[in-house]
CSV table of C-alpha atoms (C1' of nucleotides) in Angstrom, one decimal:
chain,number,residue,atom,x,y,z
A,610,MET,CA,-9.6,-7.3,9.4
A,611,THR,CA,-10.2,-10.3,11.6
A,612,ASN,CA,-7.4,-11.6,13.8
A,613,LYS,CA,-7.1,-15.0,12.2
A,614,LYS,CA,-6.6,-13.4,8.8
A,615,LYS,CA,-4.0,-11.0,10.2
A,616,ASP,CA,-2.2,-13.9,11.7
A,617,ILE,CA,-2.1,-15.8,8.4
A,618,MET,CA,-1.0,-12.7,6.6
A,619,GLU,CA,1.9,-12.2,9.0
A,620,LYS,CA,2.8,-15.8,8.8
A,621,LEU,CA,3.0,-15.6,5.0
A,622,LYS,CA,4.9,-12.4,5.1
A,623,LYS,CA,7.5,-13.9,7.4
A,624,ALA,CA,7.8,-17.0,5.2
A,625,ILE,CA,8.4,-14.8,2.2
A,626,LEU,CA,10.8,-12.4,3.9
A,627,SER,CA,12.9,-15.3,5.3
A,628,LEU,CA,13.0,-16.9,1.8
A,629,GLU,CA,11.4,-20.0,3.2
A,630,LEU,CA,9.0,-19.4,0.3
A,631,LYS,CA,11.3,-18.8,-2.6
A,632,PRO,CA,10.5,-16.2,-5.3
A,633,GLY,CA,8.5,-18.0,-8.0
A,634,THR,CA,6.8,-20.4,-5.6
A,635,ILE,CA,3.2,-20.9,-6.6
A,636,ILE,CA,0.7,-19.6,-4.0
A,637,SER,CA,-2.6,-21.3,-4.7
A,638,GLU,CA,-5.9,-20.0,-3.2
A,639,THR,CA,-7.4,-23.4,-2.8
A,640,ALA,CA,-4.2,-24.9,-1.3
A,641,LEU,CA,-4.0,-22.1,1.3
A,642,ALA,CA,-7.7,-22.3,2.0
A,643,GLU,CA,-7.4,-26.0,2.8
A,644,LYS,CA,-4.3,-25.6,4.8
A,645,PHE,CA,-5.9,-23.0,7.1
A,646,ASN,CA,-9.4,-24.5,7.1
A,647,LEU,CA,-10.9,-21.4,5.4
A,648,SER,CA,-12.9,-20.8,2.3
A,649,ARG,CA,-11.3,-19.1,-0.7
A,650,THR,CA,-13.0,-15.7,0.0
A,651,PRO,CA,-11.0,-14.7,3.1
A,652,VAL,CA,-7.9,-16.2,1.5
A,653,ARG,CA,-8.4,-14.0,-1.5
A,654,ASP,CA,-8.5,-10.9,0.8
A,655,ILE,CA,-5.1,-11.9,2.2
A,656,LEU,CA,-3.6,-12.5,-1.2
A,657,LYS,CA,-4.9,-9.1,-2.4
A,658,GLY,CA,-3.2,-7.4,0.5
A,659,LEU,CA,0.1,-9.3,-0.1
A,660,ALA,CA,0.0,-8.3,-3.7
A,661,LEU,CA,-0.5,-4.6,-3.0
A,662,GLN,CA,2.7,-4.6,-0.9
A,663,GLY,CA,4.7,-6.5,-3.5
A,664,TYR,CA,5.0,-9.8,-1.7
A,665,ILE,CA,3.3,-11.8,-4.5
A,666,ASP,CA,2.3,-11.2,-8.1
A,667,ILE,CA,-1.2,-12.1,-9.2
A,668,TYR,CA,-1.6,-13.4,-12.8
A,669,PRO,CA,-5.4,-13.4,-13.4
A,670,LYS,CA,-6.9,-16.8,-14.2
A,671,LYS,CA,-3.4,-18.3,-14.1
A,672,GLY,CA,-2.1,-18.2,-10.5
A,673,ASN,CA,-0.1,-16.3,-7.9
A,674,ILE,CA,3.6,-16.5,-7.3
A,675,VAL,CA,6.0,-15.2,-4.7
A,676,SER,CA,7.5,-12.1,-6.3
A,677,TYR,CA,11.0,-12.0,-7.6
A,678,ILE,CA,13.4,-9.6,-6.0
A,679,ASP,CA,13.1,-6.3,-7.8
A,680,LEU,CA,16.6,-4.7,-7.8
A,681,GLU,CA,15.1,-1.4,-9.0
A,682,SER,CA,13.0,-1.3,-5.8
A,683,VAL,CA,16.1,-2.1,-3.7
A,684,GLU,CA,18.0,0.8,-5.3
A,685,GLN,CA,15.1,3.3,-4.9
A,686,ILE,CA,14.4,2.4,-1.3
A,687,THR,CA,18.0,2.6,-0.2
A,688,TYR,CA,18.2,6.0,-1.9
A,689,LEU,CA,15.1,7.1,0.0
A,690,ARG,CA,16.4,5.8,3.3
A,691,SER,CA,19.9,7.3,3.0
A,692,ILE,CA,18.4,10.7,2.1
A,693,LEU,CA,15.8,10.6,4.9
A,694,GLU,CA,18.1,9.2,7.6
A,695,LYS,CA,20.8,11.8,7.1
A,696,GLU,CA,18.2,14.5,7.6
A,697,ILE,CA,16.7,12.8,10.6
A,698,ILE,CA,20.0,12.4,12.2
A,699,LYS,CA,20.8,16.0,11.7
A,700,ASP,CA,17.5,17.0,13.2
A,701,LEU,CA,18.3,14.8,16.2
A,702,SER,CA,21.9,15.8,16.6
A,703,PRO,CA,21.9,18.7,19.1
A,704,ASN,CA,18.8,17.7,21.1
A,705,ILE,CA,18.7,14.0,21.5
A,706,PRO,CA,17.0,13.1,24.8
A,707,ILE,CA,19.1,11.1,27.3
A,708,ASN,CA,16.8,8.1,27.4
A,709,GLY,CA,17.0,7.9,23.6
A,710,LEU,CA,20.7,7.8,23.9
A,711,HIS,CA,20.5,5.0,26.4
A,712,LYS,CA,18.2,3.0,24.1
A,713,LEU,CA,20.6,3.3,21.2
A,714,ARG,CA,23.6,2.4,23.2
A,715,ASP,CA,21.8,-0.6,24.6
A,716,ILE,CA,21.1,-1.8,21.1
A,717,LEU,CA,24.7,-1.4,20.1
A,718,ALA,CA,25.8,-3.4,23.2
A,719,LYS,CA,23.5,-6.2,22.1
A,720,GLN,CA,24.9,-6.1,18.6
A,721,LYS,CA,28.4,-6.5,20.1
A,722,ASP,CA,27.2,-9.5,22.1
A,723,CYS,CA,25.7,-10.9,19.0
A,724,ILE,CA,28.9,-10.8,17.1
A,725,GLU,CA,30.9,-12.4,19.9
A,726,SER,CA,28.4,-15.2,20.4
A,727,SER,CA,29.0,-18.6,19.0
A,728,GLU,CA,25.6,-19.4,17.5
A,729,LYS,CA,25.1,-20.8,14.0
A,730,ASN,CA,26.0,-18.4,11.3
A,731,GLN,CA,22.5,-17.8,9.8
A,732,ASP,CA,20.9,-17.4,13.2
A,733,LYS,CA,23.5,-14.9,14.2
A,734,LEU,CA,23.0,-12.9,11.0
A,735,ASP,CA,19.2,-12.8,11.4
A,736,ARG,CA,19.5,-11.7,15.0
A,737,PHE,CA,22.1,-9.0,14.1
A,738,MET,CA,19.7,-7.7,11.4
A,739,VAL,CA,16.8,-7.4,13.7
A,740,LEU,CA,19.0,-5.3,16.0
A,741,ASP,CA,20.1,-3.3,13.0
A,742,ASP,CA,16.5,-2.5,12.2
A,743,ALA,CA,15.8,-1.6,15.8
A,744,PHE,CA,18.7,0.9,15.7
A,745,HIS,CA,17.4,2.7,12.7
A,746,LYS,CA,13.8,2.5,13.8
A,747,THR,CA,14.7,4.1,17.1
A,748,LEU,CA,16.4,7.0,15.2
A,749,PHE,CA,13.1,7.5,13.3
A,750,GLU,CA,11.1,7.3,16.5
A,751,LEU,CA,13.2,9.8,18.4
A,752,ALA,CA,12.9,12.3,15.5
A,753,GLY,CA,9.1,11.9,15.5
A,754,ARG,CA,9.2,10.1,12.2
A,755,ASN,CA,7.6,6.8,13.2
A,756,PHE,CA,5.0,7.3,10.5
A,757,LEU,CA,7.7,7.4,7.7
A,758,TRP,CA,9.5,4.3,9.1
A,759,ASP,CA,6.2,2.4,8.9
A,760,LEU,CA,5.5,3.7,5.4
A,761,ILE,CA,8.9,2.5,4.2
A,762,GLN,CA,8.4,-0.9,5.9
A,763,GLN,CA,5.4,-1.5,3.7
A,764,PHE,CA,7.6,-1.4,0.6
A,765,ASN,CA,10.5,-3.3,2.0
A,766,VAL,CA,9.9,-6.8,0.7
A,767,HIS,CA,12.6,-6.5,-2.0
A,768,TYR,CA,15.2,-4.8,0.1
A,769,MET,CA,14.8,-7.1,3.1
A,770,ARG,CA,15.3,-10.2,1.0
A,771,TYR,CA,18.2,-8.6,-0.9
A,772,ARG,CA,19.9,-7.9,2.4
A,773,LYS,CA,19.3,-11.4,3.8
A,774,LEU,CA,20.8,-13.0,0.7
A,775,HIS,CA,24.1,-11.2,1.2
A,776,ALA,CA,26.2,-13.7,2.9
A,777,PHE,CA,27.7,-11.1,5.3
A,778,LYS,CA,30.9,-12.3,6.9
A,779,GLU,CA,31.9,-11.6,10.5
A,780,ASP,CA,34.1,-8.6,9.5
A,781,LYS,CA,31.1,-7.0,7.6
A,782,LEU,CA,29.0,-7.2,10.8
A,783,LYS,CA,31.8,-5.6,12.7
A,784,LYS,CA,32.0,-2.8,10.1
A,785,LEU,CA,28.2,-2.2,10.4
A,786,LEU,CA,28.4,-2.0,14.2
A,787,GLN,CA,31.3,0.4,14.0
A,788,GLU,CA,29.4,2.6,11.6
A,789,HIS,CA,26.5,2.7,14.0
A,790,GLN,CA,28.9,3.7,16.7
A,791,GLU,CA,30.3,6.5,14.5
A,792,ILE,CA,26.8,7.7,13.7
A,793,LEU,CA,25.9,7.9,17.4
A,794,ASP,CA,29.2,9.7,18.1
A,795,CYS,CA,28.3,12.3,15.5
A,796,ILE,CA,24.9,12.8,17.0
A,797,VAL,CA,26.3,13.3,20.5
A,798,LEU,CA,29.2,15.6,19.4
A,799,GLY,CA,27.1,17.5,16.8
A,800,GLN,CA,29.4,16.8,13.9
A,801,LYS,CA,26.9,17.3,11.2
A,802,ASP,CA,29.4,17.6,8.4
A,803,LYS,CA,30.4,14.0,8.8
A,804,ILE,CA,26.9,12.6,8.7
A,805,ASP,CA,26.2,12.7,4.9
A,806,ASP,CA,29.1,10.4,4.0
A,807,LEU,CA,28.6,8.1,7.0
A,808,VAL,CA,25.0,7.4,6.2
A,809,TYR,CA,25.6,7.1,2.5
A,810,ASN,CA,28.3,4.5,3.1
A,811,HIS,CA,26.3,2.7,5.7
A,812,ILE,CA,23.1,2.2,3.7
A,813,ARG,CA,24.1,2.5,0.1
A,814,ALA,CA,27.7,1.1,0.1
A,815,ASP,CA,27.5,-2.2,-1.8
A,816,ILE,CA,24.4,-1.6,-3.7
A,817,ASN,CA,24.5,-2.8,-7.3
A,818,SER,CA,27.2,-5.3,-6.7
A,819,LEU,CA,27.7,-7.7,-9.6
A,820,TYR,CA,28.3,-10.5,-7.1
A,821,PHE,CA,24.6,-10.4,-6.2
A,822,ARG,CA,23.3,-10.4,-9.8
A,823,GLU,CA,25.5,-13.3,-10.7
A,824,ASN,CA,24.9,-15.5,-7.7
A,825,PHE,CA,21.2,-15.1,-7.2
A,826,MET,CA,19.9,-14.9,-10.7
A,827,GLU,CA,17.0,-17.3,-10.0
A,828,TYR,CA,15.7,-15.0,-7.3
A,829,ILE,CA,15.8,-11.8,-9.3
A,830,LYS,CA,13.2,-10.2,-11.4
A,831,LYS,CA,14.2,-10.0,-15.0
A,832,PRO,CA,14.1,-6.4,-16.3
A,833,SER,CA,11.0,-6.0,-18.5
A,834,ASN,CA,11.9,-5.6,-22.1
B,583,MET,CA,-7.3,-6.8,-11.7
B,584,THR,CA,-10.0,-6.6,-14.3
B,585,ASN,CA,-10.5,-3.3,-16.2
B,586,LYS,CA,-14.0,-2.6,-15.0
B,587,LYS,CA,-12.8,-2.9,-11.4
B,588,LYS,CA,-9.9,-0.6,-12.1
B,589,ASP,CA,-12.2,1.9,-13.6
B,590,ILE,CA,-14.6,1.9,-10.7
B,591,MET,CA,-11.6,2.2,-8.3
B,592,GLU,CA,-10.3,5.2,-10.2
B,593,LYS,CA,-13.7,6.8,-10.2
B,594,LEU,CA,-14.1,6.4,-6.5
B,595,LYS,CA,-10.6,7.7,-5.9
B,596,LYS,CA,-11.3,10.8,-7.9
B,597,ALA,CA,-14.6,11.4,-6.2
B,598,ILE,CA,-12.9,11.1,-2.8
B,599,LEU,CA,-9.9,13.3,-3.8
B,600,SER,CA,-12.2,16.0,-5.2
B,601,LEU,CA,-14.2,15.9,-2.0
B,602,GLU,CA,-17.3,15.2,-4.0
B,603,LEU,CA,-17.5,12.3,-1.5
B,604,LYS,CA,-17.0,14.1,1.8
B,605,PRO,CA,-15.1,12.5,4.7
B,606,GLY,CA,-17.5,10.5,6.8
B,607,THR,CA,-19.7,9.6,3.9
B,608,ILE,CA,-21.0,6.0,4.2
B,609,ILE,CA,-19.7,3.7,1.4
B,610,SER,CA,-22.0,0.6,1.4
B,611,GLU,CA,-21.0,-2.6,-0.4
B,612,THR,CA,-24.5,-3.4,-1.5
B,613,ALA,CA,-25.2,0.1,-2.7
B,614,LEU,CA,-22.0,0.2,-4.8
B,615,ALA,CA,-22.7,-3.3,-6.1
B,616,GLU,CA,-26.2,-2.2,-7.3
B,617,LYS,CA,-24.9,1.0,-8.7
B,618,PHE,CA,-22.4,-0.7,-10.9
B,619,ASN,CA,-24.3,-3.9,-11.6
B,620,LEU,CA,-21.8,-6.1,-9.8
B,621,SER,CA,-22.0,-8.6,-7.0
B,622,ARG,CA,-20.5,-7.8,-3.6
B,623,THR,CA,-17.4,-9.9,-4.1
B,624,PRO,CA,-15.6,-7.7,-6.6
B,625,VAL,CA,-16.9,-4.6,-4.8
B,626,ARG,CA,-15.2,-5.8,-1.7
B,627,ASP,CA,-11.9,-6.2,-3.6
B,628,ILE,CA,-12.2,-2.6,-4.5
B,629,LEU,CA,-13.0,-1.4,-1.0
B,630,LYS,CA,-10.1,-3.4,0.4
B,631,GLY,CA,-7.8,-1.7,-2.0
B,632,LEU,CA,-9.1,1.8,-1.1
B,633,ALA,CA,-8.8,1.0,2.6
B,634,LEU,CA,-5.1,0.0,2.2
B,635,GLN,CA,-4.3,3.3,0.7
B,636,GLY,CA,-6.2,5.3,3.3
B,637,TYR,CA,-9.2,6.4,1.1
B,638,ILE,CA,-11.7,4.7,3.3
B,639,ASP,CA,-11.9,3.2,6.8
B,640,ILE,CA,-13.5,-0.2,7.3
B,641,TYR,CA,-15.4,-0.8,10.5
B,642,PRO,CA,-16.0,-4.6,10.6
B,643,LYS,CA,-19.7,-5.5,10.6
B,644,LYS,CA,-20.6,-1.9,10.9
B,645,GLY,CA,-19.8,-0.2,7.6
B,646,ASN,CA,-17.3,1.8,5.6
B,647,ILE,CA,-16.8,5.5,5.5
B,648,VAL,CA,-14.7,7.9,3.5
B,649,SER,CA,-11.6,8.6,5.7
B,650,TYR,CA,-11.3,11.9,7.5
B,651,ILE,CA,-8.2,14.0,6.6
B,652,ASP,CA,-5.3,12.9,8.8
B,653,LEU,CA,-3.2,16.0,9.5
B,654,GLU,CA,-0.4,13.8,10.9
B,655,SER,CA,-0.2,12.2,7.5
B,656,VAL,CA,-0.1,15.6,5.8
B,657,GLU,CA,2.7,16.8,8.0
B,658,GLN,CA,4.8,13.6,7.5
B,659,ILE,CA,4.3,13.5,3.8
B,660,THR,CA,5.2,17.1,3.2
B,661,TYR,CA,8.4,16.6,5.4
B,662,LEU,CA,9.3,13.6,3.2
B,663,ARG,CA,8.7,15.5,0.0
B,664,SER,CA,10.7,18.5,1.1
B,665,ILE,CA,13.7,16.4,2.1
B,666,LEU,CA,13.5,14.3,-1.0
B,667,GLU,CA,13.0,17.1,-3.5
B,668,LYS,CA,15.8,19.2,-2.3
B,669,GLU,CA,18.1,16.3,-2.8
B,670,ILE,CA,16.7,15.4,-6.2
B,671,ILE,CA,17.0,19.0,-7.3
B,672,LYS,CA,20.7,19.0,-6.2
B,673,ASP,CA,21.3,15.8,-8.1
B,674,LEU,CA,19.7,17.4,-11.1
B,675,SER,CA,21.4,20.7,-10.9
B,676,PRO,CA,24.5,20.5,-13.0
B,677,ASN,CA,23.5,18.0,-15.5
B,678,ILE,CA,19.9,18.6,-16.5
B,679,PRO,CA,19.2,17.5,-20.1
B,680,ILE,CA,18.0,20.2,-22.4
B,681,ASN,CA,14.7,18.5,-23.3
B,682,GLY,CA,14.0,18.3,-19.6
B,683,LEU,CA,14.5,22.0,-19.2
B,684,HIS,CA,12.1,22.6,-22.1
B,685,LYS,CA,9.5,20.4,-20.5
B,686,LEU,CA,9.7,22.3,-17.2
B,687,ARG,CA,9.6,25.7,-18.9
B,688,ASP,CA,6.6,24.5,-20.9
B,689,ILE,CA,4.7,23.7,-17.7
B,690,LEU,CA,5.5,27.0,-16.1
B,691,ALA,CA,4.2,28.8,-19.2
B,692,LYS,CA,1.0,26.9,-18.9
B,693,GLN,CA,0.7,27.9,-15.3
B,694,LYS,CA,1.1,31.5,-16.3
B,695,ASP,CA,-1.7,31.1,-18.8
B,696,CYS,CA,-3.8,29.5,-16.2
B,697,ILE,CA,-3.4,32.4,-13.7
B,698,GLU,CA,-4.2,34.9,-16.4
B,699,SER,CA,-7.2,33.0,-17.7
B,700,SER,CA,-10.7,34.1,-16.7
B,701,GLU,CA,-12.3,30.8,-15.8
B,702,LYS,CA,-14.2,30.0,-12.7
B,703,ASN,CA,-12.2,30.1,-9.5
B,704,GLN,CA,-12.4,26.5,-8.5
B,705,ASP,CA,-11.7,25.2,-12.0
B,706,LYS,CA,-8.7,27.5,-12.3
B,707,LEU,CA,-7.4,26.2,-8.9
B,708,ASP,CA,-7.8,22.6,-10.0
B,709,ARG,CA,-6.1,23.1,-13.3
B,710,PHE,CA,-3.2,25.0,-11.6
B,711,MET,CA,-2.7,22.2,-9.2
B,712,VAL,CA,-2.6,19.5,-11.9
B,713,LEU,CA,0.2,21.6,-13.5
B,714,ASP,CA,1.9,21.9,-10.1
B,715,ASP,CA,2.0,18.1,-9.8
B,716,ALA,CA,3.3,17.8,-13.3
B,717,PHE,CA,6.2,20.1,-12.5
B,718,HIS,CA,7.2,18.2,-9.4
B,719,LYS,CA,6.6,14.8,-11.1
B,720,THR,CA,8.9,15.9,-14.0
B,721,LEU,CA,11.7,16.7,-11.5
B,722,PHE,CA,11.4,13.2,-10.1
B,723,GLU,CA,11.4,11.7,-13.6
B,724,LEU,CA,14.4,13.6,-14.7
B,725,ALA,CA,16.3,12.5,-11.7
B,726,GLY,CA,15.4,8.8,-12.3
B,727,ARG,CA,13.1,8.8,-9.2
B,728,ASN,CA,9.8,8.0,-10.9
B,729,PHE,CA,9.5,5.0,-8.5
B,730,LEU,CA,9.6,7.3,-5.4
B,731,TRP,CA,7.1,9.7,-6.9
B,732,ASP,CA,4.6,6.9,-7.5
B,733,LEU,CA,5.3,5.5,-4.0
B,734,ILE,CA,4.4,8.9,-2.4
B,735,GLN,CA,1.3,9.2,-4.6
B,736,GLN,CA,-0.1,6.0,-3.0
B,737,PHE,CA,-0.1,7.8,0.4
B,738,ASN,CA,-1.3,11.2,-0.9
B,739,VAL,CA,-5.1,11.0,0.0
B,740,HIS,CA,-4.8,13.2,3.0
B,741,TYR,CA,-2.3,15.7,1.6
B,742,MET,CA,-4.2,16.1,-1.7
B,743,ARG,CA,-7.5,16.9,0.1
B,744,TYR,CA,-5.8,19.2,2.5
B,745,ARG,CA,-4.3,21.2,-0.3
B,746,LYS,CA,-7.5,21.4,-2.2
B,747,LEU,CA,-9.4,22.8,0.8
B,748,HIS,CA,-7.0,25.7,1.1
B,749,ALA,CA,-8.8,28.5,-0.6
B,750,PHE,CA,-5.8,29.8,-2.4
B,751,LYS,CA,-6.1,33.3,-3.7
B,752,GLU,CA,-4.7,34.6,-6.9
B,753,ASP,CA,-1.6,36.1,-5.3
B,754,LYS,CA,-0.9,32.7,-3.7
B,755,LEU,CA,-0.9,31.1,-7.1
B,756,LYS,CA,1.4,33.8,-8.4
B,757,LYS,CA,3.8,33.1,-5.5
B,758,LEU,CA,3.8,29.3,-6.2
B,759,LEU,CA,4.6,30.0,-9.8
B,760,GLN,CA,7.4,32.4,-8.9
B,761,GLU,CA,8.9,29.8,-6.6
B,762,HIS,CA,8.8,27.2,-9.4
B,763,GLN,CA,10.7,29.8,-11.5
B,764,GLU,CA,13.3,30.3,-8.8
B,765,ILE,CA,13.8,26.6,-8.4
B,766,LEU,CA,14.4,26.2,-12.1
B,767,ASP,CA,16.8,29.1,-12.1
B,768,CYS,CA,18.7,27.5,-9.2
B,769,ILE,CA,19.0,24.3,-11.2
B,770,VAL,CA,20.2,26.0,-14.3
B,771,LEU,CA,22.7,28.3,-12.5
B,772,GLY,CA,23.8,25.6,-10.1
B,773,GLN,CA,23.1,27.6,-7.0
B,774,LYS,CA,22.8,24.7,-4.7
B,775,ASP,CA,23.0,26.7,-1.5
B,776,LYS,CA,19.7,28.4,-2.2
B,777,ILE,CA,17.8,25.2,-2.8
B,778,ASP,CA,17.2,24.0,0.8
B,779,ASP,CA,15.3,27.1,1.9
B,780,LEU,CA,13.4,27.5,-1.4
B,781,VAL,CA,12.1,23.9,-1.3
B,782,TYR,CA,11.3,24.1,2.3
B,783,ASN,CA,9.2,27.3,1.9
B,784,HIS,CA,7.5,26.0,-1.3
B,785,ILE,CA,6.3,22.7,0.2
B,786,ARG,CA,6.2,23.2,4.0
B,787,ALA,CA,5.4,26.9,4.3
B,788,ASP,CA,1.9,27.1,5.7
B,789,ILE,CA,1.6,23.6,7.2
B,790,ASN,CA,-0.1,23.5,10.5
B,791,SER,CA,-2.0,26.7,10.1
B,792,LEU,CA,-4.7,27.2,12.7
B,793,TYR,CA,-6.9,28.6,9.9
B,794,PHE,CA,-7.3,25.1,8.5
B,795,ARG,CA,-8.1,23.4,11.8
B,796,GLU,CA,-10.7,25.9,12.6
B,797,ASN,CA,-12.5,26.1,9.3
B,798,PHE,CA,-12.6,22.5,8.3
B,799,MET,CA,-13.1,20.7,11.6
B,800,GLU,CA,-15.8,18.5,10.1
B,801,TYR,CA,-13.3,17.1,7.5
B,802,ILE,CA,-10.5,16.4,9.9
B,803,LYS,CA,-9.7,13.2,11.8
B,804,LYS,CA,-9.8,13.8,15.5
B,805,PRO,CA,-6.6,12.9,17.3
B,806,SER,CA,-7.1,9.6,19.0
B,807,ASN,CA,-7.0,10.0,22.8
C,318,DA,C1',6.7,-37.9,-37.6
C,319,DA,C1',4.8,-33.3,-37.2
C,320,DA,C1',1.4,-29.9,-37.0
C,321,DC,C1',-3.0,-28.9,-35.6
C,322,DC,C1',-7.2,-29.0,-33.1
C,323,DA,C1',-10.3,-30.4,-29.5
C,324,DT,C1',-10.9,-31.5,-24.9
C,325,DA,C1',-10.1,-31.8,-20.1
C,326,DA,C1',-8.0,-30.3,-15.9
C,327,DC,C1',-6.4,-26.7,-13.9
C,328,DT,C1',-6.4,-21.6,-12.3
C,329,DT,C1',-8.8,-17.3,-10.5
C,330,DG,C1',-13.2,-14.2,-11.1
C,331,DT,C1',-18.1,-13.6,-9.8
C,332,DA,C1',-22.7,-14.4,-7.9
C,333,DT,C1',-25.4,-15.7,-4.2
C,334,DA,C1',-27.0,-17.7,0.1
C,335,DC,C1',-26.1,-17.8,4.7
C,336,DA,C1',-23.5,-16.6,9.3
C,337,DA,C1',-22.6,-13.4,12.6
C,338,DG,C1',-21.9,-9.2,14.6
C,339,DT,C1',-24.0,-4.2,15.6
C,340,DG,C1',-27.3,-0.8,17.0
C,341,DA,C1',-31.7,1.1,17.1
C,342,DA,C1',-36.5,0.4,17.8
C,343,DT,C1',-39.9,-2.0,20.4
C,344,DT,C1',-41.7,-4.4,23.8
C,345,DT,C1',-41.9,-5.8,28.5
C,346,DA,C1',-41.3,-5.5,33.4
C,347,DT,C1',-40.7,-2.7,37.3
D,231,DA,C1',-42.7,7.0,33.3
D,232,DT,C1',-38.5,4.6,33.2
D,233,DA,C1',-35.2,1.1,32.6
D,234,DA,C1',-34.0,-3.2,31.1
D,235,DA,C1',-34.4,-6.9,27.9
D,236,DT,C1',-35.5,-8.5,23.4
D,237,DT,C1',-36.3,-8.5,18.8
D,238,DC,C1',-35.4,-6.9,14.2
D,239,DA,C1',-33.3,-4.5,10.5
D,240,DC,C1',-29.0,-3.4,9.1
D,241,DT,C1',-24.1,-4.0,8.2
D,242,DT,C1',-19.9,-6.8,6.7
D,243,DG,C1',-17.7,-11.8,6.9
D,244,DT,C1',-17.7,-16.4,5.0
D,245,DA,C1',-18.8,-20.6,2.3
D,246,DT,C1',-20.0,-22.5,-1.9
D,247,DA,C1',-21.6,-23.1,-6.6
D,248,DC,C1',-20.8,-21.6,-11.0
D,249,DA,C1',-18.5,-18.7,-14.9
D,250,DA,C1',-14.6,-17.9,-17.7
D,251,DG,C1',-9.9,-17.9,-19.0
D,252,DT,C1',-5.4,-20.6,-19.4
D,253,DT,C1',-2.5,-24.5,-20.2
D,254,DA,C1',-1.3,-29.1,-20.9
D,255,DT,C1',-2.6,-33.4,-22.9
D,256,DG,C1',-3.9,-36.5,-26.2
D,257,DG,C1',-6.0,-37.7,-30.3
D,258,DT,C1',-6.6,-36.7,-35.2
D,259,DT,C1',-5.2,-35.3,-39.5
D,260,DT,C1',-1.9,-34.4,-42.9
DNA sequence: AAACCATAACTTGTATACAAGTGAATTTAT
DNA sequence: ATAAATTCACTTGTATACAAGTTATGGTTT
C-alpha cells in the first residue's frame, strides 16, 4: 500500500478512536476523495480496510458510517486479554530480564508524573492511557508475544473507544497505577498465585457497568433482534 | 459485499487452504478478472481482502502471490489457542448443558467412524480435521466465546496449511480422538487439574518439529534477515 | 387531506482507459 | 565478447465515466 494511503488510513483511524468522528457519522467516498485530492478508487481501498477492522460499516449503495461501539466485542476482547496476560505474566515471572524490568519501572514513573501533573483533564487521561498501553505492550514483548499484541490491536476499535468514554477520575488513575505496581511486584517476587485475581480485576473489573449503557446510548450498537 | 464477490473470495480461500494453490503461486488481477468475467476493480477488492487476512502477499507494481506458510504465525496461534481453550474448558467444566454434551459426543462418534472407514487417505484426513474443528468450535460456542473462535479463524491461514501438510498416520488420528475423549471426561467429571497438560499436549505437542522444516522448505516463509 | 406513484438526486458498484513502476530482453557502445 | 544503456512487455495504481440500487421529494390521484 502506498504511503499516502497509509497516512490517510492512520489519520482516519485516529479520528475514529479519539471519537472526533462520532459513531454514526457518514463517511462518504466522494467527500473523502475531494478532501484528499484523490479519486474514489484509492479511497475505496482505504474504506475497505477500515471496514475489515470494524472502524466503519459499509451499507452497499447506501453509504458508510463510523461503527457504533459493540459492547459484545468489548466484553470478548477484555476476556481474551485477561486470559492471555495472566499467562504471559506467569511465563515472565521467574526470568524477566533486567532491562525489561527497567523499562517497565520507567513507564510506571512516567504514569506517576502524569497523575501529578496539572494539565487539562482529557489530555492527562489520554496521556495516561498511552502509557497504560505501553506497559501492557511491553509485557507482551518481553514474553515474545508481540505478534499476539498486534493481532489484538487490530480488533481494538470498540474497546479503545469504550475505555476513552469512561470519565476516569483521579483516584481511578491512581488505582490503575497501583495495580501495575502490584503486577510488577508479583513478577519480581514470583508470586504466581496472586496474578490471576490481579489481572482479572485490572482488566475486567468494571466491564458491563450500567452507567456506561445509560450515559452513552447514542454511541452504542443496538443488539440485533 | 456482493454475493458473487463473496463466492469468489471463498473459492480462493478454499483453494489456498487446501494447497491446491501452492505458496508462491502468482495471482494476477487480470487473469482472475477474465476467469470470472469481471473487471479488475472488484477483483482488486477481493485481493485486498485476502491480503489483509494473510492469504496472499501484494508486491506493488510487481504482482501478487499466495503467501508462504509463516511458522511464527503457527507458533503464536497455537499458543493463543492452548491458553484460551484450557480456560474455556475450565469455565465449562461444572455447568455444561446436557445438549452440549450430546453434541460433543456425537462429533466424537463421527470421528470414530471416520477412522474406521476405508476411504482414501487424504480424504479421510480432511474429513477428520473438519470434525476436529467442529469439536473445538463447539467448546467455544458452549462457553459463549463464538466471537473469539471467529476472530482466530481470520488468522488461521498459516496454521491450517501447516496442519494439513503433516502426514498424520492412522495412530495419530486415534491419539487425537482419544485426547478429545479425555478432555470431555475431564469436563464431565470436573477434573480441572488435568486440563492444562491435556490441552497443551493436544494443541501444542509437535510444534516446531524439524521434520516439517526439512520436508516442506518450498512452502515455508524464509525468516527475514 | 391522505395515499400512492413517478421522478430526481443521492449513494456505492463496476468497467475501462491511462499512469507509473518493474524487470527482462535487446540493442548499442566499448 | 562484455558491459552498459535503452526499450518494451509486463505488473499493479489511479482517474473517470457509467450502471444500478436507495431514498427523499413532489406531484397526482383518490
